[in-house]
Short mmCIF file of C-alpha atoms in Angstrom, two decimals:
data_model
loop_
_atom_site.label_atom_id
_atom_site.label_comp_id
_atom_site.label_asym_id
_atom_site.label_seq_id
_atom_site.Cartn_x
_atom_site.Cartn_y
_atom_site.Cartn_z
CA UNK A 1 139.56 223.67 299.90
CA UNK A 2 142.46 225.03 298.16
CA UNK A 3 144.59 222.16 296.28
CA UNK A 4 148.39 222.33 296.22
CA UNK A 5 150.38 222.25 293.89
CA UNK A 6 153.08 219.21 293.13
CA UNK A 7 156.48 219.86 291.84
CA UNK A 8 158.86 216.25 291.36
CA UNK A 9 162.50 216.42 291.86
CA UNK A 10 164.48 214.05 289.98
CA UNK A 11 167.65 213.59 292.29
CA UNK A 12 165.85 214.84 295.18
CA UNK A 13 167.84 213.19 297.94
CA UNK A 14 170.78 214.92 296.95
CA UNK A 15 172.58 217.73 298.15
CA UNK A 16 171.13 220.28 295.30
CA UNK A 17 167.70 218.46 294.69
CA UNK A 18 167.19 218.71 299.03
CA UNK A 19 167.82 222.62 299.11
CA UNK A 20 165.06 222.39 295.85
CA UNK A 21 162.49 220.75 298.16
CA UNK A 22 162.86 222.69 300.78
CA UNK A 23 162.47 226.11 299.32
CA UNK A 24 159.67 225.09 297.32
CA UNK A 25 157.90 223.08 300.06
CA UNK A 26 157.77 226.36 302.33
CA UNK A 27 156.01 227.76 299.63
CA UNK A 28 153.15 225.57 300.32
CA UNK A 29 154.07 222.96 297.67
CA UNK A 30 153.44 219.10 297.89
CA UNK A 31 157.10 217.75 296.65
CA UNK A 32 157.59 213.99 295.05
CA UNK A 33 161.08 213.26 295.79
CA UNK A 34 162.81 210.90 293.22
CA UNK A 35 165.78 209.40 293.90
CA UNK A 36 167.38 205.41 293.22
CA UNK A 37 168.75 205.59 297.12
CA UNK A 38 166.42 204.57 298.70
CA UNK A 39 167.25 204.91 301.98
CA UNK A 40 168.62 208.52 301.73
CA UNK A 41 164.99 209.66 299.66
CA UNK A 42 162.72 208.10 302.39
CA UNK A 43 164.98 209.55 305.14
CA UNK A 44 164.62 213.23 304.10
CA UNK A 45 160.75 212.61 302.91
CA UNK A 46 160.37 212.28 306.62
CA UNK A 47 162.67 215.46 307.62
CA UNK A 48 160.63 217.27 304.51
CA UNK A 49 157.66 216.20 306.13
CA UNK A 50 158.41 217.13 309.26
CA UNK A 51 160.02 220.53 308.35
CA UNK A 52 156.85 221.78 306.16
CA UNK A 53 154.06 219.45 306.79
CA UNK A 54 152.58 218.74 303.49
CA UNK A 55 152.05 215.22 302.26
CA UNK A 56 155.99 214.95 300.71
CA UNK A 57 156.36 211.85 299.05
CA UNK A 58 159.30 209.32 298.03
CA UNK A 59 159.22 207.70 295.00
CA UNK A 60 161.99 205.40 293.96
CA UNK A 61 163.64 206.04 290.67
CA UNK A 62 166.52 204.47 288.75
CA UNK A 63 166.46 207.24 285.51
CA UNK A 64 169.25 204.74 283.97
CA UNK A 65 166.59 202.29 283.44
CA UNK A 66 163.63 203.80 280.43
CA UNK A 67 160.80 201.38 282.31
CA UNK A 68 160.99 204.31 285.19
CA UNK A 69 159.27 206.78 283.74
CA UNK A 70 155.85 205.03 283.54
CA UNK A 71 156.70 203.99 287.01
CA UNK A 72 156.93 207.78 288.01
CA UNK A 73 154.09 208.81 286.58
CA UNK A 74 151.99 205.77 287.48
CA UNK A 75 153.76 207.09 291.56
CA UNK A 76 152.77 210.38 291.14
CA UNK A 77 148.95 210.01 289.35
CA UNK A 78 148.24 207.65 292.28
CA UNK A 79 149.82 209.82 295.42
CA UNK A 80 149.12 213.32 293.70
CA UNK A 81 146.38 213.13 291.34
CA UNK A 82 148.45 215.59 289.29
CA UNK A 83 152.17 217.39 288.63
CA UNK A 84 152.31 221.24 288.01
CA UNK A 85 156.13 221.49 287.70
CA UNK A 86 158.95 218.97 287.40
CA UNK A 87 162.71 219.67 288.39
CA UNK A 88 165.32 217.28 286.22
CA UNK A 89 167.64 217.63 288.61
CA UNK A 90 169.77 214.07 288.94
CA UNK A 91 173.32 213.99 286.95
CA UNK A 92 175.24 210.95 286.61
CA UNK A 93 177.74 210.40 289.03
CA UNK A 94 179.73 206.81 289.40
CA UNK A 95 182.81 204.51 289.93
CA UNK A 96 182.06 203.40 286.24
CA UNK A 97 185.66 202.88 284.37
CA UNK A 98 186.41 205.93 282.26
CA UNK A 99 184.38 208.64 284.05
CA UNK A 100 186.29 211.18 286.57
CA UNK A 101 189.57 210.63 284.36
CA UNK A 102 191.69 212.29 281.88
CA UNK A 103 190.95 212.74 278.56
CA UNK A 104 192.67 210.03 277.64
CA UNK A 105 191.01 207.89 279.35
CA UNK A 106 187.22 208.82 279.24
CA UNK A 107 185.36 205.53 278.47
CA UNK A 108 182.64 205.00 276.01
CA UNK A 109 180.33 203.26 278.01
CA UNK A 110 180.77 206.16 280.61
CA UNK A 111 179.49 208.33 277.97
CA UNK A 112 176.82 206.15 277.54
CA UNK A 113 175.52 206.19 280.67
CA UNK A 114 176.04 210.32 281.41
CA UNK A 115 174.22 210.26 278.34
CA UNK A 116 171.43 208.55 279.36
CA UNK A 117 171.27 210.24 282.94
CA UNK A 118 171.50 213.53 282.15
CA UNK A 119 170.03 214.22 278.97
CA UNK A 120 168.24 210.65 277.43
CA UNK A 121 166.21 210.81 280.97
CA UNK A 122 165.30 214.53 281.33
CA UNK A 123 163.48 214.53 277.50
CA UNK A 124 161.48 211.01 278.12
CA UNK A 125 160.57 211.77 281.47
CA UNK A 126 159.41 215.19 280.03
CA UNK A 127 157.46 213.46 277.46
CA UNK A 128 155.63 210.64 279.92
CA UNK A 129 154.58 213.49 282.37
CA UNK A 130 153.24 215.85 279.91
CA UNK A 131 149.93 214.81 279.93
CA UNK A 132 149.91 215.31 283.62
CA UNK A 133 151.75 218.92 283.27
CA UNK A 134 149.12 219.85 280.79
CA UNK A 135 146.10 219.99 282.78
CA UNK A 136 147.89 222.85 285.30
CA UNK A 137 147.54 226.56 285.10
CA UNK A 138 151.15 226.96 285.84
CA UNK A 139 153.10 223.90 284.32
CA UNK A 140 156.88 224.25 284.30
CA UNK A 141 159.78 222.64 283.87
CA UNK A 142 163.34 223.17 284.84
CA UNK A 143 166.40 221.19 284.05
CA UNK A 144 169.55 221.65 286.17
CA UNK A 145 172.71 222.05 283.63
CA UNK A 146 176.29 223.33 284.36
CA UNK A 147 177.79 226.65 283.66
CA UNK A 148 180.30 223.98 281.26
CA UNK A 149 177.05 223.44 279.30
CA UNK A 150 177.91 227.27 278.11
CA UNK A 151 182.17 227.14 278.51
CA UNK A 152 185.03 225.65 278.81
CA UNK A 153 186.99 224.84 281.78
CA UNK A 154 189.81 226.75 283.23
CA UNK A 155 192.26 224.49 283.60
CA UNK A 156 194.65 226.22 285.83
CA UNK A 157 192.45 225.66 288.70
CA UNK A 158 192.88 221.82 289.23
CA UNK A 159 196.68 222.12 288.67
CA UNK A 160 197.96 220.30 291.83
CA UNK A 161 194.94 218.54 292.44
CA UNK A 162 192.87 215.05 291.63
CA UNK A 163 189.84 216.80 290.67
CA UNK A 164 188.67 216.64 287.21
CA UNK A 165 185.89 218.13 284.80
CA UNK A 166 184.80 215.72 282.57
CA UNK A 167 183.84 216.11 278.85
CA UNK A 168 180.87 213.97 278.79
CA UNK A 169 179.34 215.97 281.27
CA UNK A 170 179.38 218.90 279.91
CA UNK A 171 178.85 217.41 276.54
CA UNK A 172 175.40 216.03 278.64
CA UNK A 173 174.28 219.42 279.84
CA UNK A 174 175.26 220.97 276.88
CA UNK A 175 172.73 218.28 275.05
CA UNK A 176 170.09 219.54 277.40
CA UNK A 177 170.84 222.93 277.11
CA UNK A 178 169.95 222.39 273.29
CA UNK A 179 167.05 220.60 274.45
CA UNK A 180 165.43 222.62 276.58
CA UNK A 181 165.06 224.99 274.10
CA UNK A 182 163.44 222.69 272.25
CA UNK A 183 160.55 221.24 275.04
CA UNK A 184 160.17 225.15 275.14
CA UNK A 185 158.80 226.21 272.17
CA UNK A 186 157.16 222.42 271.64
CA UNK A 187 155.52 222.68 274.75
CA UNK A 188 154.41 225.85 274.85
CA UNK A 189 151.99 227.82 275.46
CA UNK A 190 151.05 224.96 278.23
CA UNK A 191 154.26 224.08 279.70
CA UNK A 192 157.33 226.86 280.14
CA UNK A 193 161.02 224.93 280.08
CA UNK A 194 164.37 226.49 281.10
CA UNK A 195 167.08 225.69 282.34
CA UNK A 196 169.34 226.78 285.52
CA UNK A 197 173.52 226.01 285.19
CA UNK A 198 175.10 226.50 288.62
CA UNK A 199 178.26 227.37 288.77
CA UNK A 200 180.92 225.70 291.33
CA UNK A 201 178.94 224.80 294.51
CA UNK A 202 181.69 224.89 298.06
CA UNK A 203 181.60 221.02 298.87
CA UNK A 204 185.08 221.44 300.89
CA UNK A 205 187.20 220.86 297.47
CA UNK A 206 190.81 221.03 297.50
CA UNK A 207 191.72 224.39 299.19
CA UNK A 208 194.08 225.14 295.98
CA UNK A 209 190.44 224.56 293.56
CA UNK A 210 188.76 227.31 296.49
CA UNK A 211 190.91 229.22 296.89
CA UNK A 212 191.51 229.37 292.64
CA UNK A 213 187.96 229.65 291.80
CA UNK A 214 186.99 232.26 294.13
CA UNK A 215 189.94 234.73 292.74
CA UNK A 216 188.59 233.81 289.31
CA UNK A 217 184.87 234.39 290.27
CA UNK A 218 183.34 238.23 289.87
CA UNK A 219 181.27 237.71 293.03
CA UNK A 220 184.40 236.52 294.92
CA UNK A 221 182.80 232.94 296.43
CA UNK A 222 181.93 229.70 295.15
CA UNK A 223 177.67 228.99 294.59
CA UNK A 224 175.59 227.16 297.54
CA UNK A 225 172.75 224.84 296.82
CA UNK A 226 170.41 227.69 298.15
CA UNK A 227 171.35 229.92 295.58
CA UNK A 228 170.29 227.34 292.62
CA UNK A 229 167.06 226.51 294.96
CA UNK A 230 166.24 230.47 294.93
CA UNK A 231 166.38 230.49 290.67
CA UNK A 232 164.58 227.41 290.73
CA UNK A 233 161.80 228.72 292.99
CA UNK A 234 161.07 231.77 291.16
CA UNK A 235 160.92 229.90 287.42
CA UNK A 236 158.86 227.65 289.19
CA UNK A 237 155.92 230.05 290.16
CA UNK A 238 153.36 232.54 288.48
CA UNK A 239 156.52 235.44 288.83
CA UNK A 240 158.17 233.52 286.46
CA UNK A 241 155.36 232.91 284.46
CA UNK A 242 156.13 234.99 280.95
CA UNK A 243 160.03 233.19 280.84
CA UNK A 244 160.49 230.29 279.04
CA UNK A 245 163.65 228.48 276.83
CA UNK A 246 166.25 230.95 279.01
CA UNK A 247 169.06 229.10 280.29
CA UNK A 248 169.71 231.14 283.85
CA UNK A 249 173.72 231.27 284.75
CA UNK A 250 173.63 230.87 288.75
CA UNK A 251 178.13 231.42 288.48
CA UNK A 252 178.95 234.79 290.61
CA UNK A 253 179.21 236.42 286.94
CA UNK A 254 181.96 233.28 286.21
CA UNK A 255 180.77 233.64 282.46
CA UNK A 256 180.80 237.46 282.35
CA UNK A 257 184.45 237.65 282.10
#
């Protein structure tokens, strides 16, 4: 009896971490969804389930608080019996005073906790599920960044608009960029680490921001979920399997200008 593999997807209820599970779960792959709502995570471990039958599994998972990690892997040694690759995939994203402002008025305690979402959580939950990604023949890791984590914003395109791009984010990503370089050559030759920055993914933004970004943009569009879940896929398999501490630009050739 062939065993499957396991890959866990921090943020996996949302809308990046969902196109994640699905690609890899038609691959065959069992998929440990982690997520702190629960309600959306057990709702699409069911449509998962349901979609590629394959013993898909919710685990609940609050990456602001440290005592998670054991939790996860305490979840995913008792439902899996192992974990061949992980996915940090979850970012911060709140009402929290001083995040989604001006730079003015970015808080500190914002930082703190973009901080500790997208960069503090990624490296310790790395560390408490190594043991676990050291016993596979294909362990890999792949942390979900920004194309910010690599340059600075244009800011011509939200002229007219309330969106924003805020500097602790990128200042997060940019943190794991740094690390993920790191976990690579630390890791290796058991675990490979990189890391995939999407570029602006079409969520029905302000027309102006569309309309803007895909003039700016080589490839003429904005990104979809699928094409981060494709990138994703491939690091995450035996064809990726001699790449390791490369940071993959999914951004319509955004950065080759």
């Amino acid at each position: 009896m062939t065993i499957r593999s396991v890959a866990a997807i921090t943020g996996g209820a949302g809308h990046i971490g969902r196109a994640i599970a699905r690609k890899l779960a038609s691959r065959g792959l069992r998929i440990a969804i982690l997520d702190k709502n629960l309600q959306a995570g057990q709702a699409f471990a069911a449509e998962l389930q349901a979609l590629h039958p394959g013993d898909h599994r919710f685990i609940d998972a609050d990456l602001m608080q440290p005592e998670s990690f054991a939790h996860i892997r305490a979840r995913i040694e008792a439902d899996f019996g192992r974990l061949d690759y992980l996915v940090n995939n979850a970012a911060f994203y709140d009402d929290t005073p001083g995040w989604g402002v001006p730079f003015g008025q970015e808080g500190y305690e914002a930082w703190l906790k973009v901080l500790r979402v997208n960069l503090l959580a990624p490296f310790f939950l790395a560390q408490t599920l190594h043991p676990l990604l050291a016993r596979s023949d294909d362990a890999s890791i792949v942390n979900i960044g920004t194309m910010y984590s690599a340059v600075g914003p244009d800011w011509s395109l939200y002229q007219g608009t309330d969106m924003s791009n805020p500097a602790a984010y990128s200042a997060s990503k940019g943190g794991l960029l740094a690390t993920t370089r790191w976990l690579a050559t630390a890791l290796a030759p058991k675990v490979r680490v990189n890391m995939v920055s999407p570029g602006g993914i079409e969520r029905m933004q302000d027309p102006q921001f569309m309309a803007r970004y895909k003039q700016r943009t080589p490839l003429g569009r904005m990104g979809t979920e699928n094409d981060v879940a494709g990138m994703v896929s491939l690091l995450l398999s035996p064809e990726g399997a001699y790449i390791t501490g490369q940071h993959m630009l999914i951004d319509g050739g955004w950065t080759a200008w």
